[in-house]
Amino acid sequence: MAQLSDNIEHFIKELMCDDTHIELRRNELAQHFGCAPSQINYVLATRFSVDHGYIIESRRGGGGYVRIVRIQERDDGNLLESLLNRVGNSVDEETANAIITHLTDLRLVTKNEAALMRAGISRNALALPINAKNVLRAAVLRNMLMQVFRNLEGGDRK
């Protein structure tokens, strides 16, 4: 099933290419991939969430559609603020990884930097009870995010 989800995600991203939004019909997409519409819902919920830099709008019924909108930040400061708000005082590993992936997609961090960030917030690196891990993970991720944006401001990006 992961392969199908990957294929659906890739297909949608290819359709979006340089566009900021796209409208799809869930049933047509499900027919194209030979799967249930619930599989499309799963991909939309897990791969096109706010954490991944997208907003999903949908209209149900005969002429229903799904609109996927890529979040366009006005400037780096606004992006940093929205990411810090999303992290808050506690963040789970899945959400933190989605934020790091979003930074990679925006080319604000390299793949190597993203891998280091993931290592720093992984459950293995944080040897604490789960609720304490999420609080510590949020603090570590907030610091990493602030450093990424400091590097951008200072021109330290290579």
Short mmCIF file of C-alpha atoms in Angstrom, two decimals, residues 15-22 68 70 72:
data_model
loop_
_atom_site.label_atom_id
_atom_site.label_comp_id
_atom_site.label_asym_id
_atom_site.label_seq_id
_atom_site.Cartn_x
_atom_site.Cartn_y
_atom_site.Cartn_z
CA LEU A 15 0.25 17.62 -11.90
CA MET A 16 0.90 20.62 -9.67
CA CYS A 17 4.41 21.16 -11.07
CA ASP A 18 4.76 24.96 -11.01
CA ASP A 19 1.13 25.73 -10.11
CA THR A 20 0.16 26.89 -6.65
CA HIS A 21 -3.06 24.86 -6.70
CA ILE A 22 -4.84 22.08 -8.51
CA ILE A 68 -4.90 21.22 -3.17
CA ARG A 70 0.47 24.93 -1.94
CA GLN A 72 2.93 30.39 -0.39
#
